[in-house]
Coordinates of C-alpha atoms and ligand atoms in Angstrom, one line a residue:
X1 CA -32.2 -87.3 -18.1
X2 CA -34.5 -90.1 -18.2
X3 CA -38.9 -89.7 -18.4
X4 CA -39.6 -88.4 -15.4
X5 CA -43.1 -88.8 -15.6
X6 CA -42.6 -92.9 -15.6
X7 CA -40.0 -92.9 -12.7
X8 CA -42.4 -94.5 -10.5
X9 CA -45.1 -95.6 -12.7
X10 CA -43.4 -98.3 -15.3
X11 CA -41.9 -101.7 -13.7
X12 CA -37.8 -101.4 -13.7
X13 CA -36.8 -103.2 -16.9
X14 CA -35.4 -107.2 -17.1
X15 CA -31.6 -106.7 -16.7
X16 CA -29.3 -109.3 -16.6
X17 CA -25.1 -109.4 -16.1
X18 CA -22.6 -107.7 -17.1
X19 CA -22.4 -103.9 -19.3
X20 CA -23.0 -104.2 -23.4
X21 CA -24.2 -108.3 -24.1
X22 CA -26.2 -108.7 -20.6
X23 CA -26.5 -105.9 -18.4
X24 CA -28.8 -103.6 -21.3
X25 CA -31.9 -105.0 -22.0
X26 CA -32.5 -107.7 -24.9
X27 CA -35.1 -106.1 -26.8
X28 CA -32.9 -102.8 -26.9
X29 CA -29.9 -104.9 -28.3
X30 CA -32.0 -106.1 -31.0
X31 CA -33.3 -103.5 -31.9
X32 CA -30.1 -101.4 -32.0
X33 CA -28.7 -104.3 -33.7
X34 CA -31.2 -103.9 -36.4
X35 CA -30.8 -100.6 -36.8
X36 CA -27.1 -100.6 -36.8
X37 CA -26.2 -103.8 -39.3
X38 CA -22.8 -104.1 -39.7
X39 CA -21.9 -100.9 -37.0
X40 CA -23.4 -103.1 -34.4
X41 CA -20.1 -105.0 -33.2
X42 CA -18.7 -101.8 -32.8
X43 CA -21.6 -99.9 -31.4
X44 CA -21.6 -102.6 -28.4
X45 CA -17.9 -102.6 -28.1
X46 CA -18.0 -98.8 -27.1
X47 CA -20.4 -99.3 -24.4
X48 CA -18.0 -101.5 -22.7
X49 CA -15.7 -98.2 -22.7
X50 CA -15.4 -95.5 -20.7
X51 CA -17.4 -92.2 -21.5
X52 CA -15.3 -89.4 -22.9
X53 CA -15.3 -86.5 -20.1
X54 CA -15.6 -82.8 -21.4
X55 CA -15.6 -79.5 -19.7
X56 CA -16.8 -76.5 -21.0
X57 CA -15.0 -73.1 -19.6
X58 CA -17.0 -69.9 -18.6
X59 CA -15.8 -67.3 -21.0
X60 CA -16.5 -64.4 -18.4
X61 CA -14.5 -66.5 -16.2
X62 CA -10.9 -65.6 -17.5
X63 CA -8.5 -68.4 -16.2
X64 CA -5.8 -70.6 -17.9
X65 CA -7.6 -74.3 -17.0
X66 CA -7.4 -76.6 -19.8
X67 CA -5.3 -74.9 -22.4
X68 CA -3.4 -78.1 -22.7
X69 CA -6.2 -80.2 -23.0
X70 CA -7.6 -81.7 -26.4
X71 CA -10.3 -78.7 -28.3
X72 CA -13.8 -80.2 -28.7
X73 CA -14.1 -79.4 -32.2
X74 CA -17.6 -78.0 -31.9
X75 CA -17.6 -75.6 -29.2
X76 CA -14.8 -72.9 -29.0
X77 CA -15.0 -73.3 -25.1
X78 CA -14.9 -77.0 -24.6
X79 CA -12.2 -79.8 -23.8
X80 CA -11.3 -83.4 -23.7
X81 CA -9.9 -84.4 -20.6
X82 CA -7.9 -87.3 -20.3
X83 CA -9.5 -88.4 -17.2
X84 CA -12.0 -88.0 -14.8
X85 CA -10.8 -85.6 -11.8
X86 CA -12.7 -85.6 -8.6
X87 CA -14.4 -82.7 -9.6
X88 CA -15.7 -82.0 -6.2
X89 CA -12.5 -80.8 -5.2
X90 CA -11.8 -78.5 -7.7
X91 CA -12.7 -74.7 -5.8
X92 CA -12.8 -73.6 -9.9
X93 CA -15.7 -75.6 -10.6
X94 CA -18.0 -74.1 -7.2
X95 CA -16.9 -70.5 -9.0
X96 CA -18.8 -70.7 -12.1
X97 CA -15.4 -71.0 -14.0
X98 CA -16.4 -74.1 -16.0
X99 CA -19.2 -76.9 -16.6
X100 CA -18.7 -80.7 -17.0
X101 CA -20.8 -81.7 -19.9
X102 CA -21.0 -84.4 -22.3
X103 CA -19.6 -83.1 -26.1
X104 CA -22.4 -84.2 -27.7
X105 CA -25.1 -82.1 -25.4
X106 CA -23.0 -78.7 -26.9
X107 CA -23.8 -80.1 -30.5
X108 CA -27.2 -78.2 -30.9
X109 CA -26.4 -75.1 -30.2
X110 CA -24.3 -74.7 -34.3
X111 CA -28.1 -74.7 -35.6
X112 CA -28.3 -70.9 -34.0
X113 CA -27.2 -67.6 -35.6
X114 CA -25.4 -65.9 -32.3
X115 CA -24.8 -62.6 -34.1
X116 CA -28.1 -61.1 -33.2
X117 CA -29.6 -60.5 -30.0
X118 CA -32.1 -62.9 -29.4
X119 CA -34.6 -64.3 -27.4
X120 CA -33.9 -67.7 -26.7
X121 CA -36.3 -70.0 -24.2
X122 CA -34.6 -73.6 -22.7
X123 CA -37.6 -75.4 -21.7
X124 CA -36.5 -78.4 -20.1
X125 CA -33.2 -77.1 -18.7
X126 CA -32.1 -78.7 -15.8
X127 CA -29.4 -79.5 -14.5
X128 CA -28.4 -76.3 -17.0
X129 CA -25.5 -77.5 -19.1
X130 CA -27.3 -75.9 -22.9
X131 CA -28.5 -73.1 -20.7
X132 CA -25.3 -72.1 -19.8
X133 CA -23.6 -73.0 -23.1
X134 CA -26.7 -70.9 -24.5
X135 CA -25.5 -67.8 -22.0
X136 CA -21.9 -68.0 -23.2
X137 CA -22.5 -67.5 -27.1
X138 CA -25.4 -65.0 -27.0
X139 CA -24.9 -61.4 -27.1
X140 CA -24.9 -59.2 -24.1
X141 CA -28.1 -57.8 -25.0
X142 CA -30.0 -61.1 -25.9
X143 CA -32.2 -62.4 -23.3
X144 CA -32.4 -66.1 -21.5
X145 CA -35.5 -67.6 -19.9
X146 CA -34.7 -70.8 -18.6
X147 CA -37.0 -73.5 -17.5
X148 CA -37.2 -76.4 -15.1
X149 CA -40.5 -77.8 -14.3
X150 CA -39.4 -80.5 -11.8
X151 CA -38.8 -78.0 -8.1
X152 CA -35.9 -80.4 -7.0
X153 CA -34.3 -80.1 -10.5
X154 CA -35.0 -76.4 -10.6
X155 CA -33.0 -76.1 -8.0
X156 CA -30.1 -77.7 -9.1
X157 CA -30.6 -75.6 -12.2
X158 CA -30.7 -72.4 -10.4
X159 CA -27.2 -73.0 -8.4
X160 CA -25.7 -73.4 -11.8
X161 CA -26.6 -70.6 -13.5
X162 CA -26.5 -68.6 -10.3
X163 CA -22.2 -69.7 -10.6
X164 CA -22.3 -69.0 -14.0
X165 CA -22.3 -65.4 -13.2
X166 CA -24.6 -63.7 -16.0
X167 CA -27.0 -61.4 -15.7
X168 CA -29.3 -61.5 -19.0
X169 CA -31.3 -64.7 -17.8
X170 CA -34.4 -65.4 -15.9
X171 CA -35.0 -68.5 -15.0
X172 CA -38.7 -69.9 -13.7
X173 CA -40.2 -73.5 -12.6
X174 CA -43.4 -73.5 -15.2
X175 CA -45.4 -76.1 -17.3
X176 CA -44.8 -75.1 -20.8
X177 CA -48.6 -74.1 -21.3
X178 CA -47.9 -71.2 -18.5
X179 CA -45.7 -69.4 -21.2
X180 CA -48.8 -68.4 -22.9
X181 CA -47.9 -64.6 -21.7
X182 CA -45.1 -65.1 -24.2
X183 CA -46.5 -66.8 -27.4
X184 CA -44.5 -65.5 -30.9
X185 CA -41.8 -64.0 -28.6
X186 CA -39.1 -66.7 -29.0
X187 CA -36.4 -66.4 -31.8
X188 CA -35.2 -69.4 -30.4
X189 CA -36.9 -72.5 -27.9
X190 CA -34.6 -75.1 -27.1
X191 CA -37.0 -78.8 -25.9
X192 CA -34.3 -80.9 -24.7
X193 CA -36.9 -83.4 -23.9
X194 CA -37.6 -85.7 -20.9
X195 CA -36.6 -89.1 -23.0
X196 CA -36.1 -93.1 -22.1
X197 CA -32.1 -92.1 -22.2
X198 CA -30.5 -94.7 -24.0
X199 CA -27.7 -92.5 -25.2
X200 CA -26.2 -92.2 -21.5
X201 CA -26.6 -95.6 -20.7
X202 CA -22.9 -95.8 -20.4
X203 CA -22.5 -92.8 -18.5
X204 CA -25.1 -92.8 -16.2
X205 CA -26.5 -96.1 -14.5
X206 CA -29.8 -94.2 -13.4
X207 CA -30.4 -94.0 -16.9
X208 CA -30.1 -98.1 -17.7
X209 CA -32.0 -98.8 -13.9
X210 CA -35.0 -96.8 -14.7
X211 CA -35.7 -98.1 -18.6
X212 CA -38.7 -100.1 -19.0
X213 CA -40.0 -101.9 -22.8
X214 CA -42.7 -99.2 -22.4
X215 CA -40.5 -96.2 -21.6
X216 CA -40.0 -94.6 -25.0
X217 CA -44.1 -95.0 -25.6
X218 CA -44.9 -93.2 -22.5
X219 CA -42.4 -89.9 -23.1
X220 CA -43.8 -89.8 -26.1
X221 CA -47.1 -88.7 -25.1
X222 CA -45.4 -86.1 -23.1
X223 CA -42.6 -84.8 -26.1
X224 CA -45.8 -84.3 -27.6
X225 CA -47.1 -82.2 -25.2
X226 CA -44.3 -80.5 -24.6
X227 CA -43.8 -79.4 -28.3
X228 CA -47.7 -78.8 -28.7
X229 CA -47.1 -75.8 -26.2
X230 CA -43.5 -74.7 -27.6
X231 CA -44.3 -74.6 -31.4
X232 CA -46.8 -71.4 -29.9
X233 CA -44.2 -69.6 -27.8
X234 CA -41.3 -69.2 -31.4
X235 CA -41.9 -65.8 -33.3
X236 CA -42.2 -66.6 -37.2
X237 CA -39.2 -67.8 -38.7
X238 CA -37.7 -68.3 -35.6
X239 CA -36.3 -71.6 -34.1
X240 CA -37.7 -74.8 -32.8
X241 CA -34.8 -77.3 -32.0
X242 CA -35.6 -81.0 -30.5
X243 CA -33.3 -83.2 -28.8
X244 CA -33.0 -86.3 -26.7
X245 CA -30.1 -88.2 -25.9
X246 CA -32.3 -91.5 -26.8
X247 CA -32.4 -94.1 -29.3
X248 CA -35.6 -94.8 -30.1
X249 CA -37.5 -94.3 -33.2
X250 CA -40.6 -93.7 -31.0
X251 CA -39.3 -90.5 -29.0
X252 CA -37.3 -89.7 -32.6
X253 CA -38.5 -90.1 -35.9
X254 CA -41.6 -90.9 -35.2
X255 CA -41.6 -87.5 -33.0
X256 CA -40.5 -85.0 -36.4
X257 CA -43.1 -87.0 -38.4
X258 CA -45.6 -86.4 -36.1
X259 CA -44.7 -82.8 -35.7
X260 CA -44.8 -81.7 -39.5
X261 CA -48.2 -83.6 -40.1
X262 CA -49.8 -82.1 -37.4
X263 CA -48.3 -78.8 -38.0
X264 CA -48.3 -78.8 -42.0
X265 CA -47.8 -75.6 -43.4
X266 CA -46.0 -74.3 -39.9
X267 CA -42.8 -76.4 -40.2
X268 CA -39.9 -76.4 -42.2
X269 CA -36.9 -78.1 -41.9
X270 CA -33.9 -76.3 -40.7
X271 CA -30.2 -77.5 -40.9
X272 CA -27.7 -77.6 -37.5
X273 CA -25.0 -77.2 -39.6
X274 CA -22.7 -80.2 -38.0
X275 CA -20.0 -81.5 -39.8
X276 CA -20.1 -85.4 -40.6
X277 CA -16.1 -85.5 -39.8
X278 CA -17.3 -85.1 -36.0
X279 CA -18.8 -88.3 -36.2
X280 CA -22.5 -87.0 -36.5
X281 CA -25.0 -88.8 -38.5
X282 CA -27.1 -86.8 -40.9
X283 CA -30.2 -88.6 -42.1
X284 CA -32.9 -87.2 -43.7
X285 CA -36.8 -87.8 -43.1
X286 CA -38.9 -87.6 -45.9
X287 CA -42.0 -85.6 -43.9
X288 CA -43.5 -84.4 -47.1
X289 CA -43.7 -84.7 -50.5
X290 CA -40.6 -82.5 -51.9
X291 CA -39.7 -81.9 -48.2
X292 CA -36.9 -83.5 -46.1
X293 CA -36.3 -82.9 -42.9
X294 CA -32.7 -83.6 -41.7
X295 CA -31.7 -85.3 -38.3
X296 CA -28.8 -85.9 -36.4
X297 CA -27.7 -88.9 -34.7
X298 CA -24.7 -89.4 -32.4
X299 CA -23.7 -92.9 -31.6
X300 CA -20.8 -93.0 -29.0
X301 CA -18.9 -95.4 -31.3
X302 CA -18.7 -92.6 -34.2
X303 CA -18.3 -89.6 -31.6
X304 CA -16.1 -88.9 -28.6
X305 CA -19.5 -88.3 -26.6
X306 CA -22.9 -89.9 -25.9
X307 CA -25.8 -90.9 -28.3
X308 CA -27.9 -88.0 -29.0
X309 CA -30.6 -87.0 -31.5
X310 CA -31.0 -83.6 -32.8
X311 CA -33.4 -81.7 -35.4
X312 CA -34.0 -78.2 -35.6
X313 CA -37.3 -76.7 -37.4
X314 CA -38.0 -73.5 -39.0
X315 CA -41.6 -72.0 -37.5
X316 CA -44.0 -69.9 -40.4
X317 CA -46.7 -68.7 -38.3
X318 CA -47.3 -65.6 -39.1
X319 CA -47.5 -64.7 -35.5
X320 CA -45.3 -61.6 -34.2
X321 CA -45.1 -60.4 -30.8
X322 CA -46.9 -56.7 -29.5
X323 CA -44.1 -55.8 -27.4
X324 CA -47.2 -53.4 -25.7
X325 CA -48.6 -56.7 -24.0
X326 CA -45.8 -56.9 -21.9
X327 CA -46.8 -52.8 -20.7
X328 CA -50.0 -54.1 -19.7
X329 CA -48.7 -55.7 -16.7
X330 CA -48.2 -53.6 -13.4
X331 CA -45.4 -52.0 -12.2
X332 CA -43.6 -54.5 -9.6
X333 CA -40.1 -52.8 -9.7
X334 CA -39.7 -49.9 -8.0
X335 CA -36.2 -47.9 -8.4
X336 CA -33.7 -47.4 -5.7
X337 CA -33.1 -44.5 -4.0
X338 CA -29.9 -41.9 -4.1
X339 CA -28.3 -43.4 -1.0
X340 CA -29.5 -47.4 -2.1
X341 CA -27.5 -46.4 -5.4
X342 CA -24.4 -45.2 -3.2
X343 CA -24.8 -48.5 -1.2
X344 CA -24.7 -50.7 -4.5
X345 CA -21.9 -48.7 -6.2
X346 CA -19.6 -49.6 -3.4
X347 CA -20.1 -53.0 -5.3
X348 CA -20.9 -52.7 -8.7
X349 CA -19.7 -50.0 -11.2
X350 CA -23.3 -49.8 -12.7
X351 CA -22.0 -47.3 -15.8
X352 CA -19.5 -50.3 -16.9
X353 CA -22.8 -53.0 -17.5
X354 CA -25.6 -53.0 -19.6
X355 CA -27.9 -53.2 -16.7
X356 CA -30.7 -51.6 -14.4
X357 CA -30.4 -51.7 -11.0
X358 CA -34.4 -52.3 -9.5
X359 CA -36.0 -53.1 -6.6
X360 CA -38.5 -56.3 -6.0
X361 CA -40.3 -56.8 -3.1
X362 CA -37.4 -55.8 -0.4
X363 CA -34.6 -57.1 -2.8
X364 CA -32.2 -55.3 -5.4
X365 CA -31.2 -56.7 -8.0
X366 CA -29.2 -56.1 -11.5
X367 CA -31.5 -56.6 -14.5
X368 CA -30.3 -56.5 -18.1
X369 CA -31.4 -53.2 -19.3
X370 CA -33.5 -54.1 -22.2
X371 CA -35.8 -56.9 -20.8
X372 CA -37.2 -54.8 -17.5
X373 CA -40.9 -56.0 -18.8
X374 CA -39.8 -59.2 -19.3
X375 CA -38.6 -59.3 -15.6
X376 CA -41.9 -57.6 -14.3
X377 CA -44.3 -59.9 -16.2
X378 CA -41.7 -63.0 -15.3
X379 CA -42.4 -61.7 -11.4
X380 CA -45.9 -61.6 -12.1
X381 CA -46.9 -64.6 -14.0
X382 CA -44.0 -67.3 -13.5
X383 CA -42.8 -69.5 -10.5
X384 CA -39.6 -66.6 -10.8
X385 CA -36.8 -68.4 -9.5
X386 CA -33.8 -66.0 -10.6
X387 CA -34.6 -63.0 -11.9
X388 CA -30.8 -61.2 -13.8
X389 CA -28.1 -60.9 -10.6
X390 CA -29.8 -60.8 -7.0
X391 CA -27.5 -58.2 -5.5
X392 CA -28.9 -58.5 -2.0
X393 CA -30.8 -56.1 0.4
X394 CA -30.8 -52.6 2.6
X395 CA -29.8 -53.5 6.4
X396 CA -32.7 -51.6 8.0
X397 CA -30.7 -50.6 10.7
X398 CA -27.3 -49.3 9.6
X399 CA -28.4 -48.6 5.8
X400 CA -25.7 -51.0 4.2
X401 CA -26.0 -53.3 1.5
X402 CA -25.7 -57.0 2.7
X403 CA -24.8 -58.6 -0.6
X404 CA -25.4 -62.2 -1.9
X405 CA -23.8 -64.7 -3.3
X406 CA -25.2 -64.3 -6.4
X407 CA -23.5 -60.9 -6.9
X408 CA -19.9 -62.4 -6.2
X409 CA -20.3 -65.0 -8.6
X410 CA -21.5 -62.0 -11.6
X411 CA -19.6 -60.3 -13.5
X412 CA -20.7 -57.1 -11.8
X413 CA -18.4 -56.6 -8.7
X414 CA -15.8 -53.7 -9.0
X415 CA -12.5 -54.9 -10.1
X416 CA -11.2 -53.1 -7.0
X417 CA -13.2 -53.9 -4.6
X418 CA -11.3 -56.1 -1.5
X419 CA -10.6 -59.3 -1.6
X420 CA -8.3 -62.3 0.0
X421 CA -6.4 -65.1 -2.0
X422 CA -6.8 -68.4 -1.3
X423 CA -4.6 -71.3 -2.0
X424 CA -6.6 -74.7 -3.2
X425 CA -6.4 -75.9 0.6
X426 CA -7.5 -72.7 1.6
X427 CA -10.2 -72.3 -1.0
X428 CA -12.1 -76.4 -0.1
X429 CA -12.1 -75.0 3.5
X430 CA -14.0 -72.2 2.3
X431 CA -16.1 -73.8 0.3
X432 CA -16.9 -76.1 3.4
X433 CA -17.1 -73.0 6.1
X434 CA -14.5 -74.4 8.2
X435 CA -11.8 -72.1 10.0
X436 CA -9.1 -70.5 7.3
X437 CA -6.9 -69.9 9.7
X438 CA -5.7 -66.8 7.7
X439 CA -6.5 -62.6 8.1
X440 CA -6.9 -60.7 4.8
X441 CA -3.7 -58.0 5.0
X442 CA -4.7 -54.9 4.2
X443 CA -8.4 -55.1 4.8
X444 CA -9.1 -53.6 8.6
X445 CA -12.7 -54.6 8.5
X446 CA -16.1 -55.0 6.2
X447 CA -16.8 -57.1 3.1
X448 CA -14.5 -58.6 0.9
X449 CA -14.2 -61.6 -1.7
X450 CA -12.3 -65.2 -1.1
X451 CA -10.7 -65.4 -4.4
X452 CA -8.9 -68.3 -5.8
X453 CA -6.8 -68.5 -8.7
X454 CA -8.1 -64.5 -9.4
X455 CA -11.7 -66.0 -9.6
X456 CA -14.5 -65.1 -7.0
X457 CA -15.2 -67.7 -4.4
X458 CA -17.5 -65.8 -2.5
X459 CA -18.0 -63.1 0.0
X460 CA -16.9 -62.9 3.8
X461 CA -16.7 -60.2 6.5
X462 CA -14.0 -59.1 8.9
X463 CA -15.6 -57.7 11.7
X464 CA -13.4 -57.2 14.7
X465 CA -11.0 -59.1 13.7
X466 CA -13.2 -62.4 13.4
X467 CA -13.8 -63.7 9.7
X468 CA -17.4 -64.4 9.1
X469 CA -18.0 -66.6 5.9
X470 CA -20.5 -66.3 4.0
X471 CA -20.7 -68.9 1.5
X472 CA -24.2 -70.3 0.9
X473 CA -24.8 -73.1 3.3
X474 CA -27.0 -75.2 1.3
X475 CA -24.1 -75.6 -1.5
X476 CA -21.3 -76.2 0.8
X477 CA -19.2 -79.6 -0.2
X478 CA -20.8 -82.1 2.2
X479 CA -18.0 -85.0 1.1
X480 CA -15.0 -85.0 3.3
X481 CA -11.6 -83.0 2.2
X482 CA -8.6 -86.3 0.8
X483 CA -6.3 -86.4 3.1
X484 CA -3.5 -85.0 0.0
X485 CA -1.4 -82.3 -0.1
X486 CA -3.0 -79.8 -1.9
X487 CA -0.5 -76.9 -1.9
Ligands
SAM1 C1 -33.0 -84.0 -20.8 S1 -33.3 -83.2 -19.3 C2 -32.7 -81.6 -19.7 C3 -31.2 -81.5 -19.6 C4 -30.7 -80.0 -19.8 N1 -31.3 -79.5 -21.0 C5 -29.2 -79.9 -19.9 O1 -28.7 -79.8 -20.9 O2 -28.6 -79.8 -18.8 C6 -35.0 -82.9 -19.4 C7 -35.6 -82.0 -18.3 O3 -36.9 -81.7 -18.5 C8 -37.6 -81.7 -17.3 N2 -39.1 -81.8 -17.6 C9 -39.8 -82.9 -17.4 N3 -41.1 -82.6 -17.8 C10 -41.1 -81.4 -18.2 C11 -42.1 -80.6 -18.8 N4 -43.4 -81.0 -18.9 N5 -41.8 -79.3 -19.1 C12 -40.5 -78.8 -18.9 N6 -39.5 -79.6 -18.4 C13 -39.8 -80.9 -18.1 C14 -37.0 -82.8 -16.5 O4 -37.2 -82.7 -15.1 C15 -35.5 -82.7 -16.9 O5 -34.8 -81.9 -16.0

């Protein structure tokens, strides 16, 4: 993701012919020639290539996709495909069952110790890809708040972590400075910072359109904001990691120098742990005297993925969280009454989940057990734009839960509750709300789920005999269905 604050302010950058020697920008060739010596040939020669493509599979999300495919040695979950699938098409992708992401995004999450709960905070998340790689190594009881500050973007953030299906995140549209409620809570906060966006030049042409010479000076000013407010939100000893998918030394370097002189005494180096035979480049940055801080580079002619930059800190702050501030704030949940609970468990087995089922406002919804204070004050003081699993509401009239979609795509629903295989045809016709031309057997009439492959699509309704779908209209797939076989 490129600046955003310079989208419309900073003149679109001299670009001439065709990809590596004339399309990118001179001064950006010289300098990356400068900084690469001999590498440089190379460097270049990889920008003419196409970009590796990766997926990363939802571990709740049990299916057999990609066995086949090439491990990405540095997640557990990912894969190398060997080419680029029209992704659109793929029903598994709309069901939360996997995430396209580029390999050398997954790389900062080996700096974090998953085998304690934590409390990890993603503030620049969108379009979601750490969040959701965040969700699939923490523990059940560890907590996510995930942040998007731009509304668009937050939106897009909120669909993918809405199919990711978990229930221990919340996920809000805030500045960084409105986290003040939870200064020293964080074990973990993840700034994958607004940046110029060399890295994905080669992957994404929005990113090589919208440089400008003065790019990298202007994000800058705002990593430095950004950071400012984050260093206060991590607990001591816990985690500050920093990362841009940008070359320059401005947004880089220069950015952990800055950082450990304004903050001496608060900072320590802290080590991501990534192995040099992935292709990662571990330098160190002499920040003090005796003290080193160690970076990480990705160039995409060392790694299969794009350039990145990476360092992780160690906070000493002496600050620790009073969990009692969090009391302070007024009760905004309410709890559901006998029949509600009869309603929901016609859904959900609630004894099977570490969860809570509450009410806000006229909405129920599944909240991991632990963090109900974090949800109320979230309610309270955030722009709350997802809140654990929205389960959906009371029909005033008849009593009965209408669910949402957000529940079908959690891991919550009962494993025997009704549903109606789809083929892949099937399933894209779905996805767009046309006609299936199909009747569930065995299901006379209510709710059930369009399932394909096993996985939840989403819900529908047989009433009378008429199929009501009720996939959420504003994801539908807008692009027309190929005119393939799709058996
Ligand atoms: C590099 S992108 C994040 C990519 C994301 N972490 C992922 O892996 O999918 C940076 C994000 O920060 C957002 N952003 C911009 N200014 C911000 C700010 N002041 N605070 C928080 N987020 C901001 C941008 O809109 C953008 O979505």
């Amino acid at each position: 993701m490129s600046c955003w604050k310079t989208e419309n302010l900073l003149a679109k950058s001299q670009l001439t012919g065709n990809m590596s020697e004339f399309s990118l920008p001179k001064s950006f060739l010289k300098r990356m020639e400068k900084k690469l010596g001999e590498e440089y040939p190379q460097f270049l020669e990889s920008l003419d290539q196409e970009a590796s493509v990766s997926v990363r599979k939802n571990p709740i999300k049990k299916s057999n996709l990609f066995n086949h495919e090439e491990a990405v040695p540095w997640n557990s979950d990912a894969y190398y495909l060997k080419e680029r699938p029209e992704f659109v098409f793929d029903p598994m992708i709309h069901a939360g069952s996997y995430y396209v992401q580029e390999a050398s995004s997954m790389l900062f999450a080996n700096g974090i110790d998953f085998s304690t709960d934590l409390r990890i905070l993603d503030l620049c998340a969108s379009p979601g890809g750490k969040s959701t790689l965040l969700l699939s190594k923490m523990s059940d009881n560890s907590i996510l708040f995930s942040n998007e500050l731009v509304n668009k973007r937050a939106d897009i953030l909120k669909e993918n972590l809405v199919k990711w299906g978990y229930t221990n995140v919340v996920a809000t549209s805030n500045r960084a400075e409105d986290f003040s409620p939870l200064n020293a809570y964080f074990d973990v906060v993840l700034v994958d910072a607004p940046c110029s966006g060399e890295g994905m030049f080669r992957k994404n042409n929005k990113a090589l359109s919208e440089w400008a010479e003065n790019k990298a000076f202007v994000c800058s000013i705002g990593q430095k904001d950004i950071l400012d407010e984050a260093i206060k939100l991590v607990k001591h000893n816990g985690l500050l990691i920093y990362s841009t998918c940008t070359y320059s030394e401005e947004e880089n370097e220069q950015i952990v120098e800055w950082f450990h002189k304004k903050y001496q005494g608060m900072v320590l180096p802290a080590s991501l742990n990534l192995k040099s035979e992935w292709g990662v480049r571990k330098e160190f940055v002499s920040v003090r005297k005796n003290i080193e801080q160690e970076i990480n580079k990705c160039y995409p002619h060392k790694i299969r993925g794009e350039g990145m930059f990476i360092a992780a800190f160690r906070i000493q702050n002496n600050l620790h969280f009073e969990h009692k501030r969090l009391k302070k704030f007024q009760s905004v949940l309410s709890r559901l009454s006998k029949d509600e609970l009869y309603e929901v468990g016609n859904f959900i087995d609630s004894t099977k989940h570490e969860i809570e089922l509450r009410k806000y406002q006229d909405s129920i919804y599944a909240l991991p057990k632990p963090y109900l204070n974090e949800v109320e004050m979230s309610f309270i003081k955030f722009n709350t734009i997802l809140a654990g699993s929205l389960v959906g509401k009371i029909n005033k009239k008849n009593k009965e839960l209408i669910p949402v979609h957000n529940l079908a795509m959690s891991g919550l629903m009962r494993a025997d509750f009704p549903f109606m295989e789809l083929d892949k045809r099937e399933a894209l016709h779905y996805l767009k709300k046309q006609d299936l031309n199909k009747m569930p057997e065995n299901i006379p009439g209510g709710w059930f789920l369009a399932k394909h492959q096993g996985t939840n699509l989403g819900f529908m309704k047989n009433v009378k005999n008429r199929l009501n779908n009720f996939y959420p209209r504003e994801w539908v797939i807008r692009k027309n269905l190929p005119n393939w076989d799709v058996a």
